[in-house]
Tab-separated table of C-alpha atoms and ligand atoms in Angstrom:
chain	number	residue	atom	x	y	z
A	1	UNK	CA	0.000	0.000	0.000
A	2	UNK	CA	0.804	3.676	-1.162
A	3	UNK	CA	2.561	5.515	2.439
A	4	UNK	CA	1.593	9.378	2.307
A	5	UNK	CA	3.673	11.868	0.601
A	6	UNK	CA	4.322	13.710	3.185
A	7	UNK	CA	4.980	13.017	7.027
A	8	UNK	CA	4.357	16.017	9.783
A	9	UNK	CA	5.609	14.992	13.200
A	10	UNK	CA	4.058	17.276	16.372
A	11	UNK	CA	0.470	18.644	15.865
A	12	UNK	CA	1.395	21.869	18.212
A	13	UNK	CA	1.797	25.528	15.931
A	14	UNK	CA	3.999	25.313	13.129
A	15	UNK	CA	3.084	21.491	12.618
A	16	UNK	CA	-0.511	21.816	12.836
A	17	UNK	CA	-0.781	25.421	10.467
A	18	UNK	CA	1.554	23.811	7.826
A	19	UNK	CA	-0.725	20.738	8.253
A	20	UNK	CA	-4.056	23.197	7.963
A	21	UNK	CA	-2.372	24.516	5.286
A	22	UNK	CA	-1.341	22.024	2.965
A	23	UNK	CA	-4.997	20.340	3.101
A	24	UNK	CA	-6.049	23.511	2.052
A	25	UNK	CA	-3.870	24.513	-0.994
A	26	UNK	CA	-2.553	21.085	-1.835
A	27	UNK	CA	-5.460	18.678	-1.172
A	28	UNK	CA	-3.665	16.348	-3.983
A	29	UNK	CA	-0.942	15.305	-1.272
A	30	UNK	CA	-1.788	12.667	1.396
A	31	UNK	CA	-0.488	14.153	4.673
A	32	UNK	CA	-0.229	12.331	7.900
A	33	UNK	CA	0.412	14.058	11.091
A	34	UNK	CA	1.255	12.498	14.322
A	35	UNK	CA	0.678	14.263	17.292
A	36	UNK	CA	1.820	12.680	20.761
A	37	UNK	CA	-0.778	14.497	22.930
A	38	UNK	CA	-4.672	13.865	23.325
A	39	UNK	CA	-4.929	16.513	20.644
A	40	UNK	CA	-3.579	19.369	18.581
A	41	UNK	CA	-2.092	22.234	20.085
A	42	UNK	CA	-1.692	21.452	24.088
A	43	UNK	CA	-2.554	24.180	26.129
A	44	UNK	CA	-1.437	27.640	25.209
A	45	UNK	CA	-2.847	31.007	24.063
A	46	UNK	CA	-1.079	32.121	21.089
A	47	UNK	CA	-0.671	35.560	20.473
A	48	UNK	CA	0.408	38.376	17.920
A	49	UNK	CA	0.413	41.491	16.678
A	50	UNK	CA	-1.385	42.219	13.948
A	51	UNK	CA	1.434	43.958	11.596
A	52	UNK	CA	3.412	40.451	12.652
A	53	UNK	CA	1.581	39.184	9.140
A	54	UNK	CA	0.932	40.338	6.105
A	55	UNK	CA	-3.083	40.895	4.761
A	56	UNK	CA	-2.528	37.027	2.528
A	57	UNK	CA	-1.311	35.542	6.586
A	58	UNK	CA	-3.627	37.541	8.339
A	59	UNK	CA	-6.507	35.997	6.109
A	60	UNK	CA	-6.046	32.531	6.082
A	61	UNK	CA	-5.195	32.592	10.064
A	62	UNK	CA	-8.368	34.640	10.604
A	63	UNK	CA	-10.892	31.116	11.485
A	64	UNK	CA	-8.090	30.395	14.175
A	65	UNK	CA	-8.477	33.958	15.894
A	66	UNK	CA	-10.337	33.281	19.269
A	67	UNK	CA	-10.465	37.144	20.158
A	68	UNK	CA	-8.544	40.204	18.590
A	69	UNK	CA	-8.516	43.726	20.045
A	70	UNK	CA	-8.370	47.105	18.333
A	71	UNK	CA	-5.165	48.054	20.903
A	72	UNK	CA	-3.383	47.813	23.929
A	73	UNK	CA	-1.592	49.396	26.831
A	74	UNK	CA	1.764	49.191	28.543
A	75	UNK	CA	2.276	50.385	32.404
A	76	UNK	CA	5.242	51.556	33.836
A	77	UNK	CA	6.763	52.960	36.424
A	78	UNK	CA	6.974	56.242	34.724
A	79	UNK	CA	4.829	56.138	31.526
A	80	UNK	CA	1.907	54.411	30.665
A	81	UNK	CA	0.223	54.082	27.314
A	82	UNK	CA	-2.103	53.014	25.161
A	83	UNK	CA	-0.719	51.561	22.144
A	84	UNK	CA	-3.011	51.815	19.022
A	85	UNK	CA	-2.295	48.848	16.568
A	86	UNK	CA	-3.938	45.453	16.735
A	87	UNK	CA	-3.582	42.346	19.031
A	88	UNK	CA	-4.980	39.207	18.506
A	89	UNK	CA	-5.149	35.447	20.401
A	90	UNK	CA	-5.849	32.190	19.260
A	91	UNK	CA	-6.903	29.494	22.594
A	92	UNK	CA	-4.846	25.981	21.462
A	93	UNK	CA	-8.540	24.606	22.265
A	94	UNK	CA	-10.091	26.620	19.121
A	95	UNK	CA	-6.915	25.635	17.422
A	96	UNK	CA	-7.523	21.673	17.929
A	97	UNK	CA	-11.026	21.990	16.918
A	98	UNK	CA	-10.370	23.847	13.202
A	99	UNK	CA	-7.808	20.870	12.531
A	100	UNK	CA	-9.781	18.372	13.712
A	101	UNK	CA	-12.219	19.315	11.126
A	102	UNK	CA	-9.931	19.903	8.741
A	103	UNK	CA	-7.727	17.025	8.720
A	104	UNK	CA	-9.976	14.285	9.561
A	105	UNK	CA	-8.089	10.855	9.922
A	106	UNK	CA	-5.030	12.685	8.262
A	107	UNK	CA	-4.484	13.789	12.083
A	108	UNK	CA	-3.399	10.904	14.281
A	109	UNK	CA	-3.721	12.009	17.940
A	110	UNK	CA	-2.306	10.318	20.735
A	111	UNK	CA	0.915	8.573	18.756
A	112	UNK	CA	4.450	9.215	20.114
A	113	UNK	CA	7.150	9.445	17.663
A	114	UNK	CA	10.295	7.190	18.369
A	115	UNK	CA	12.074	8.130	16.279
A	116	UNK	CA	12.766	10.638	13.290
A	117	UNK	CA	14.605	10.086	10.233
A	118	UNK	CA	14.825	11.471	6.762
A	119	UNK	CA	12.037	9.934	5.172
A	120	UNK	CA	10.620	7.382	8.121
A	121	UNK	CA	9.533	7.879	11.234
A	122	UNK	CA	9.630	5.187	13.803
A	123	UNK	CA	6.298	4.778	16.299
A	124	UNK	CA	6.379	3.446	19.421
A	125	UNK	CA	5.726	0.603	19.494
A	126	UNK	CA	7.778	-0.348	16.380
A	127	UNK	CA	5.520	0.776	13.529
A	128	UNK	CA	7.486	2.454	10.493
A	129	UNK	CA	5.956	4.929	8.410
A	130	UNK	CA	8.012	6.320	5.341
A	131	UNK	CA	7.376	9.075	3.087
A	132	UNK	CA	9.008	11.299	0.626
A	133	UNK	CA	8.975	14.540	2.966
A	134	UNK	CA	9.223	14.114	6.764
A	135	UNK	CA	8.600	17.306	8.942
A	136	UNK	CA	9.937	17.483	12.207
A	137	UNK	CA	7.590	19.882	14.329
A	138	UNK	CA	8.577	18.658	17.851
A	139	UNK	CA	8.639	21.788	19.737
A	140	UNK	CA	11.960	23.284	21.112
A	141	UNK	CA	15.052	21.167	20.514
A	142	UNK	CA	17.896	22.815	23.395
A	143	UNK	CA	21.404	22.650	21.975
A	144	UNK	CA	24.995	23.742	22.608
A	145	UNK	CA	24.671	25.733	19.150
A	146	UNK	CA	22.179	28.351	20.869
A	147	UNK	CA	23.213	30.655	24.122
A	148	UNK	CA	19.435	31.452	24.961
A	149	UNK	CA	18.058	32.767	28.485
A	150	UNK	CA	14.495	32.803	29.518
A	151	UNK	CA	11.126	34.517	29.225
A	152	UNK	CA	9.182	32.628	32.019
A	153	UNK	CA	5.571	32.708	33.292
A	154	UNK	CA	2.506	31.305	34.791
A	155	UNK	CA	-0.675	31.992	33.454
A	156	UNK	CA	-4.333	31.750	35.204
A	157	UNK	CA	-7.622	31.947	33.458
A	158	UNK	CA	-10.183	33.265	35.710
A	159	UNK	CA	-13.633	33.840	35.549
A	160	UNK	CA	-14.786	37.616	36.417
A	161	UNK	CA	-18.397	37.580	37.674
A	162	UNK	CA	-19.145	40.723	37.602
A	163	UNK	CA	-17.971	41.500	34.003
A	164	UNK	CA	-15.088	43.981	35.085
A	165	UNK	CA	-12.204	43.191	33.067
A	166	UNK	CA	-10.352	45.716	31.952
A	167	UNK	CA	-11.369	47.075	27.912
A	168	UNK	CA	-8.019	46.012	26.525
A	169	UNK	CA	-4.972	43.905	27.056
A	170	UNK	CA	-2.402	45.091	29.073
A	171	UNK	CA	0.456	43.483	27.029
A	172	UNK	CA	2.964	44.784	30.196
A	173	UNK	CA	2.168	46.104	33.468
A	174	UNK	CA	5.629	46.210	35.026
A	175	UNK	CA	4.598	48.024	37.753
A	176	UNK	CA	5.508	45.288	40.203
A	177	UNK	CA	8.281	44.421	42.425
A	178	UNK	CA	11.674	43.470	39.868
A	179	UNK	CA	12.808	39.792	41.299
A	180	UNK	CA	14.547	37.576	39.213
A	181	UNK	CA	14.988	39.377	36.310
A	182	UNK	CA	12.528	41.779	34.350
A	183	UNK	CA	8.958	40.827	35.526
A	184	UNK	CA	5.678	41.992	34.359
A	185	UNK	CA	2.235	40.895	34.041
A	186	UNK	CA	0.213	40.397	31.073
A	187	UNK	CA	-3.255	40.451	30.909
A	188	UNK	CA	-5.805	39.369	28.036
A	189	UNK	CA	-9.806	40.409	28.791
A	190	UNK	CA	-11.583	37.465	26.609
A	191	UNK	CA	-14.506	39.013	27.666
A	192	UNK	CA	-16.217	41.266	29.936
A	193	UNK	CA	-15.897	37.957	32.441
A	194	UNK	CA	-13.334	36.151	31.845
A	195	UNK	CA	-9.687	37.022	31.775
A	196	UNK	CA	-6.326	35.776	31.347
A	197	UNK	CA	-3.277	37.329	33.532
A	198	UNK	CA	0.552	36.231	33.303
A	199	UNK	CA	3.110	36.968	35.360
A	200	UNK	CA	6.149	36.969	33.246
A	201	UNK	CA	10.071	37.185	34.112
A	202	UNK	CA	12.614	37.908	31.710
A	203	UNK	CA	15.194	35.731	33.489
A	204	UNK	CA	18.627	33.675	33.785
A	205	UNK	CA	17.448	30.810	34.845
A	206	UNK	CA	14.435	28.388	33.860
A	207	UNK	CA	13.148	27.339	37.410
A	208	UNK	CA	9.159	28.910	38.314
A	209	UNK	CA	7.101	28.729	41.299
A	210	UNK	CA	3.381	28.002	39.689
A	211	UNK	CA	2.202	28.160	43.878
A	212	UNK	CA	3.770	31.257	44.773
A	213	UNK	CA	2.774	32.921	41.314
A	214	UNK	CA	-0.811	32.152	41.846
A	215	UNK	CA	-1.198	34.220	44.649
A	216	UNK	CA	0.764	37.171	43.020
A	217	UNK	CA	-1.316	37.058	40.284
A	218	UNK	CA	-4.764	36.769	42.339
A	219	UNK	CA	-3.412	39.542	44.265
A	220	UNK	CA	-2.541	41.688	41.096
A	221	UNK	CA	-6.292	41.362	39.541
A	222	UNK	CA	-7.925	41.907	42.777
A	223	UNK	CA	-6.108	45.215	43.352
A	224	UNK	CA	-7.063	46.149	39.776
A	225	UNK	CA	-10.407	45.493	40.863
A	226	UNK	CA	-10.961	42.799	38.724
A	227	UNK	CA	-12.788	40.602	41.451
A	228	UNK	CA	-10.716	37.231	39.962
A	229	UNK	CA	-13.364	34.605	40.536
A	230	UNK	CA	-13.238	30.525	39.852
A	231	UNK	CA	-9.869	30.158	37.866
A	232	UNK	CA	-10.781	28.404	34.636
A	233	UNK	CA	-7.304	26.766	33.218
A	234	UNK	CA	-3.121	27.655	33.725
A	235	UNK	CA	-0.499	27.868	31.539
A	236	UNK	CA	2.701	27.716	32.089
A	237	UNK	CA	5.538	28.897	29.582
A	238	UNK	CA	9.253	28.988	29.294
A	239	UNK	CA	10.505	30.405	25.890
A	240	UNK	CA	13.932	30.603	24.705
A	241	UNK	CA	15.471	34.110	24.489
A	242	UNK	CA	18.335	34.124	21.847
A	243	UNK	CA	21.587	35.859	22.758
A	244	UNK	CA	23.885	34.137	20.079
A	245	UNK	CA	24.725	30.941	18.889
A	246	UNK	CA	25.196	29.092	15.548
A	247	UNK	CA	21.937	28.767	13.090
A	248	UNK	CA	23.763	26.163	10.938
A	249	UNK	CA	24.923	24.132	13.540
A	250	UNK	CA	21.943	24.504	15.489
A	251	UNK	CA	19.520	23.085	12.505
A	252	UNK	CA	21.615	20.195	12.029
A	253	UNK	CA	21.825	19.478	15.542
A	254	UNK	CA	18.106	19.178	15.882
A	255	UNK	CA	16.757	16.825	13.345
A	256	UNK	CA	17.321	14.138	10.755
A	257	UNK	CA	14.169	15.090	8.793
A	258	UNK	CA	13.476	19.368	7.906
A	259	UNK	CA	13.061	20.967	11.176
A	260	UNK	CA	10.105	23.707	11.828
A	261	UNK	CA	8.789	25.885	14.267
A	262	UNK	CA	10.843	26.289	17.634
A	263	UNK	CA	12.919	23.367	16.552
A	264	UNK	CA	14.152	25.253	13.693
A	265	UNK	CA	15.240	27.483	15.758
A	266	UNK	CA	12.285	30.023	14.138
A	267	UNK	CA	11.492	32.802	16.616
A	268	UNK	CA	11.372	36.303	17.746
A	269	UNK	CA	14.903	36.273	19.393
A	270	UNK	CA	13.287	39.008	22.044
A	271	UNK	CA	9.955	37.647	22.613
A	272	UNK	CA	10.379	33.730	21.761
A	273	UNK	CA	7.361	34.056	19.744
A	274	UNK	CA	6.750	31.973	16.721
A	275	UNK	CA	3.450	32.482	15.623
A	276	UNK	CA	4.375	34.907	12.452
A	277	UNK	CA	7.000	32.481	11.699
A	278	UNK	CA	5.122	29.469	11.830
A	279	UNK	CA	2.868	31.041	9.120
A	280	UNK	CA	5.402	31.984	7.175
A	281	UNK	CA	7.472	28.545	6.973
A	282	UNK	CA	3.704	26.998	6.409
A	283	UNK	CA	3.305	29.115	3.573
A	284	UNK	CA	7.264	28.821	2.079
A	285	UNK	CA	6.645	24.795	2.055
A	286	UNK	CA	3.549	24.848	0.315
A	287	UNK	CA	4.641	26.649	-2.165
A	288	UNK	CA	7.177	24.252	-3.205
A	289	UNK	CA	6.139	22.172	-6.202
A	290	UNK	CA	7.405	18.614	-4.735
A	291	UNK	CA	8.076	17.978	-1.241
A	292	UNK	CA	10.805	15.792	-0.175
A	293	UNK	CA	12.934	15.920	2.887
A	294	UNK	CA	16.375	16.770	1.107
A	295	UNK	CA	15.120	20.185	-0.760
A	296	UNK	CA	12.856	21.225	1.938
A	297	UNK	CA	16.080	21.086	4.276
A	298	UNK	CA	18.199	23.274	2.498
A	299	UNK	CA	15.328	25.294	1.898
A	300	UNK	CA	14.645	25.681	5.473
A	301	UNK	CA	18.640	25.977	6.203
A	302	UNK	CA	18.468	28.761	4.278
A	303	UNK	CA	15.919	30.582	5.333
A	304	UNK	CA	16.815	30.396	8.646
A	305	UNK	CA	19.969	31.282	8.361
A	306	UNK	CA	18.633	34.381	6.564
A	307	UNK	CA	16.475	35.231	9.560
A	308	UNK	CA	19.248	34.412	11.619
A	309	UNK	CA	21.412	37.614	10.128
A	310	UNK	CA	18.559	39.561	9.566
A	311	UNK	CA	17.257	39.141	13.501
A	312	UNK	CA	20.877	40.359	15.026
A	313	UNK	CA	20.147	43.668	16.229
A	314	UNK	CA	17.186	41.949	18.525
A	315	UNK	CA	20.097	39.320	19.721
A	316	UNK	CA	22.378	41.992	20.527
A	317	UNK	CA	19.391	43.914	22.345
A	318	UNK	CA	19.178	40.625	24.363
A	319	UNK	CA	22.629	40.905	25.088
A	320	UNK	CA	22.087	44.183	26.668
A	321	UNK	CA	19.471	43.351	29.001
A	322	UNK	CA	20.855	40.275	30.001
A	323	UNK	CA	24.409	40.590	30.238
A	324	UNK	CA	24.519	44.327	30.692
A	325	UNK	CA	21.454	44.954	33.318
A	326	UNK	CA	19.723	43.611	36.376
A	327	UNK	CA	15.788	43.093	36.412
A	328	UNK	CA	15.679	47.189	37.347
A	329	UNK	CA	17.551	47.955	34.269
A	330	UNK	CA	16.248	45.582	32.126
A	331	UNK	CA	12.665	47.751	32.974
A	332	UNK	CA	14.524	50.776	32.639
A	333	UNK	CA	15.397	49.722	29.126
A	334	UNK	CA	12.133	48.702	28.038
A	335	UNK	CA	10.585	51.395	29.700
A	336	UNK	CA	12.544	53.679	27.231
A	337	UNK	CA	11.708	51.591	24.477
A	338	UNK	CA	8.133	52.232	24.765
A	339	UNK	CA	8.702	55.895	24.390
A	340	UNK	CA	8.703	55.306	20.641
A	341	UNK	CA	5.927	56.063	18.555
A	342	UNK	CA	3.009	53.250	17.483
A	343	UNK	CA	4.648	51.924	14.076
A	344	UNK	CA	8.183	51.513	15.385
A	345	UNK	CA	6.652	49.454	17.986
A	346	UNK	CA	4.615	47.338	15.788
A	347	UNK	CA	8.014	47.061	13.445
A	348	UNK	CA	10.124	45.835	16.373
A	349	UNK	CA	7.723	43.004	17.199
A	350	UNK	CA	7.169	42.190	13.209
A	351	UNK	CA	11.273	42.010	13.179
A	352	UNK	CA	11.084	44.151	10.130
A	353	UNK	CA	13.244	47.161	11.679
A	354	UNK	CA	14.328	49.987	9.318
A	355	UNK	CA	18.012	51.210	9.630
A	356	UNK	CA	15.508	54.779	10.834
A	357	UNK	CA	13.801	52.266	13.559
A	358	UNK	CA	17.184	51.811	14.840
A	359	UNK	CA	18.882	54.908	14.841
A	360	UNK	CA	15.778	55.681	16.814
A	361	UNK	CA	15.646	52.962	19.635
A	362	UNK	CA	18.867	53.847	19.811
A	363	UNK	CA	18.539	57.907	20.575
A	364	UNK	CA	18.194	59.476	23.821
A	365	UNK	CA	19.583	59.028	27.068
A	366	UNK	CA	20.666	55.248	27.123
A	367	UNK	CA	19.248	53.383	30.021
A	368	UNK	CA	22.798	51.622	29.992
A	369	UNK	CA	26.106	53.440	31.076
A	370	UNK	CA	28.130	53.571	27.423
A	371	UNK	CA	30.813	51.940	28.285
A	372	UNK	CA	29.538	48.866	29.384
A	373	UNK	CA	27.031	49.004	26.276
A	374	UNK	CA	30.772	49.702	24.462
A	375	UNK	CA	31.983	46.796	25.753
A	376	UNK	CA	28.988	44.347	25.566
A	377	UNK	CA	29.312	45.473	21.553
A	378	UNK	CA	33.170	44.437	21.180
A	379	UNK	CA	32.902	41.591	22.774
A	380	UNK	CA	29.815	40.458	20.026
A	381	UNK	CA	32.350	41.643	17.161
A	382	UNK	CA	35.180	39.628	18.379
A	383	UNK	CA	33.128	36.560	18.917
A	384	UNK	CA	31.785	36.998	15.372
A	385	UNK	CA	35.644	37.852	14.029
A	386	UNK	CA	36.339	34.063	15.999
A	387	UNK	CA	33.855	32.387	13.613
A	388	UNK	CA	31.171	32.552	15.841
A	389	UNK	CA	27.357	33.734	14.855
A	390	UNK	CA	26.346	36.214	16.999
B	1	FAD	C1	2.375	28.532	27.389
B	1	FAD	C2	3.030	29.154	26.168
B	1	FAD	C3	2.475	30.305	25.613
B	1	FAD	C4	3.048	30.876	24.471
B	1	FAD	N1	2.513	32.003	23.963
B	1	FAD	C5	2.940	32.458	22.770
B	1	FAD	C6	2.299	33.547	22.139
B	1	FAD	O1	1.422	34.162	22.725
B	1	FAD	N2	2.678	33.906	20.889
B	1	FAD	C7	3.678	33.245	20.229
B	1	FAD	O2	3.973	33.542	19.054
B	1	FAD	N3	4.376	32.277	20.868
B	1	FAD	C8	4.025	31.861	22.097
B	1	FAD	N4	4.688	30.849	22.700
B	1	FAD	C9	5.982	30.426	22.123
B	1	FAD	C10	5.878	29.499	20.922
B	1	FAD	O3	5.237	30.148	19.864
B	1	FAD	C11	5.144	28.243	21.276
B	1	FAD	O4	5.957	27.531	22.156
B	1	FAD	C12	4.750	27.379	20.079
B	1	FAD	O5	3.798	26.468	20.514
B	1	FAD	C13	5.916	26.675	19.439
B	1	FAD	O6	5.455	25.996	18.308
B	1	FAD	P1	6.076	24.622	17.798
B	1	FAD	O7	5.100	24.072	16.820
B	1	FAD	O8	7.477	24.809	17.415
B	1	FAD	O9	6.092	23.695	19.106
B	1	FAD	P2	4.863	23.171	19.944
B	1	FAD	O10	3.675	24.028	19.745
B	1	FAD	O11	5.377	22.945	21.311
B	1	FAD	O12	4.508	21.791	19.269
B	1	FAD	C14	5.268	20.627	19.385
B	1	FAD	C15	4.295	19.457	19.261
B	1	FAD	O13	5.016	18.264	19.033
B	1	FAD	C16	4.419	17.243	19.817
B	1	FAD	N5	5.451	16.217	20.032
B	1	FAD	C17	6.599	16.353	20.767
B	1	FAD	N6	7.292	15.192	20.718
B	1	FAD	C18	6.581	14.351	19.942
B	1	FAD	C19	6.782	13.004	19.539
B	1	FAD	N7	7.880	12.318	19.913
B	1	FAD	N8	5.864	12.417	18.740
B	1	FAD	C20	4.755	13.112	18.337
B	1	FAD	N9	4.507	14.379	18.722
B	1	FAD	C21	5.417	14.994	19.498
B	1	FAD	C22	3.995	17.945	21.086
B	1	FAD	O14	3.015	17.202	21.781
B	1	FAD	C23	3.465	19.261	20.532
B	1	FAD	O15	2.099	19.198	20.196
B	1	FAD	C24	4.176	30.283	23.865
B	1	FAD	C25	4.727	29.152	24.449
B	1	FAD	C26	4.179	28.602	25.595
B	1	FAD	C27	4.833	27.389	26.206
């Protein structure tokens, strides 16, 4: 019997929207994607801006929105705005339900991957599968190639009885006492009852407290005046900030078949969100006219590597507040971001910076002393002089 063309390993983001989107716009190849967990997605809310995509992105994407907002504010110490450009979420429960329907019996749930290779995959349990193209789509793959720290957080979905969630999100509040690193809490109003609040830490280390950030975060809304109610679901996150590292090495490192998604390595190096990428890569693989694992490698090696040089202003940004600042600074620096107007914003979490964007974040009265910001920058050039990919 025929195997499928094509073979998508991990049902979460970047598997499941190339998945979505290859039944779409290539219904002529069989697809099979196997997803170890009870379904798509896990348990996440997945969110972007809206000038993250393009109008072709923002269209397709649009059935998996599960609420968008027209802005959203910042708070901090000393300036607090509202930022006027679009924000949008899609709940991984929405996101299982569209491919569900979509995909049918194309999406196996439930079946752990032993083992990846170019063109077979390995079940457990022994089964082999082989196919022409084999996606890899596991989720983050940690190597040696990539010096990444931390953004961290616990989130807690609460019902609001009395409807008084606030009217937008509050994308940072960093208001709060700085431990362990840059902290601030992020809230999403779903609806006038029901609201999701994060407390986030851009931080060294990976470890989290889910106990002790319950009660900081049920103390936050209830000071706002929120009234948090019956909590409805958690989340917990750790994404990879990017510092440096090797791309190349990295993507070889981290799969026999064509890597995707976090595994590729395919993220905001600032925010360690993949969303727009995931779109993106779903859209560059569909538009290839065969798939198979060899050209859809050096495909993806290439455009990651791309995004890799493009990206280095936000990895040397990183450098800054991590190497360069404590969790006070680290505010202090984004603080003074957020000075800038609307559409450098919006460009900065696109990663589609003009050289005028920069010349701008860069202006003012630098949150850093020079010299260590001096010295952060030499040491960056003589790593890259060594060979290495800053
Ligand atoms: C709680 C949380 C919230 C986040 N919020 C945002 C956000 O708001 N916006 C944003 O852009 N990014 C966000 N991120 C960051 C990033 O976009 C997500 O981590 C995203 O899910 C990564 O996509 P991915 O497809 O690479 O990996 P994942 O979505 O993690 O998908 C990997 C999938 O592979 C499956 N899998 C793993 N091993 C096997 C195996 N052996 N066999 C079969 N299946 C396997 C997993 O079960 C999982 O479904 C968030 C991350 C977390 C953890």
């Amino acid at each position: 019997m025929k195997g499928p063309d094509c073979v998508i390993v991990g049902a979460g983001l970047a598997g499941g929207l190339l998945a979505y989107r290859l039944a779409t716009l290539r219904p002529e190849l069989s697809v099979l994607v196997l997803e170890a967990g009870a379904s798509a997605g896990g348990n996440h809310t997945w969110s972007f801006h809206q000038g993250d995509l393009d109008d072709a992105a923002l269209v397709w994407i649009a059935p998996f929105i599960s609420a968008r907002w027209p802005d959203y504010e910042v708070r901090f110490p000393k300036r607090g705005r509202t930022i006027r450009t679009g924000y949008a979420s899609i709940a991984s429960t929405d996101f299982a339900e569209i491919l569900a329907r979509q995909l049918g019996t194309a999406l196996r749930t439930g079946q752990a991957v032993k083992s990846v290779g170019p063109q077979r995959v390995e079940l457990e349990g022994g089964r082999v599968i082989e196919a022409p193209a084999v996606i890899d789509a596991r989720g983050f793959h940690p190597s040696r190639h990539l010096d990444i720290r931390f953004q961290k957080f616990l989130g807690v979905e609460f019902a609001v009885p009395h409807g008084r969630a606030p009217l937008r999100p509050i994308v940072m509040d960093a208001r709060r006492p700085q431990n362990d690193g840059y902290r601030f809490l992020y809230t999403l109003p779903f609806a006038p009852d029901r609201i999701l609040v994060e407390d986030t830490y851009y931080a060294d280390g990976d470890a989290l407290d889910p106990d002790a950030l319950e009660e900081d975060i049920r103390r936050y809304a209830t000071e706002e005046g929120w009234q948090p109610g019956v909590v409805l679901r958690r989340e917990v996150g750790i994404l990879p900030i990017a510092l440096g590292g090797d791309p190349v090495k990295h993507l070889q490192s981290a799969s026999a078949a064509v890597p995707i998604g976090l595994r590729a390595g395919l993220f905001h190096p600032t925010t360690g969100y993949s969303l727009p990428d995931a779109v993106r890569t779903a859209d560059l693989i569909c538009a290839q006219p065969r798939l198979e694992t060899a050209s859809l490698s050096a495909l993806l090696a290439d455009h990651a590597a791309r995004l890799w040089r493009e990206r280095g202003l936000f990895r040397l940004l990183n450098r800054f507040m991590f190497i360069g600042a404590d969790g006070e600074g680290r505010r202090e620096m984004l603080q003074h971001f957020h000075r800038l107007p609307d559409d450098v914003i919006a460009r900065f979490y696109a990663a589609r910076l003009t050289r005028v964007d920069i010349l701008r974040i860069f202006a003012g009265k630098p949150p850093m002393p020079i010299g260590k910001a001096l010295s952060i920058m030499l040491q960056s050039s003589r790593l890259r002089r060594a060979g290495a990919h800053s």
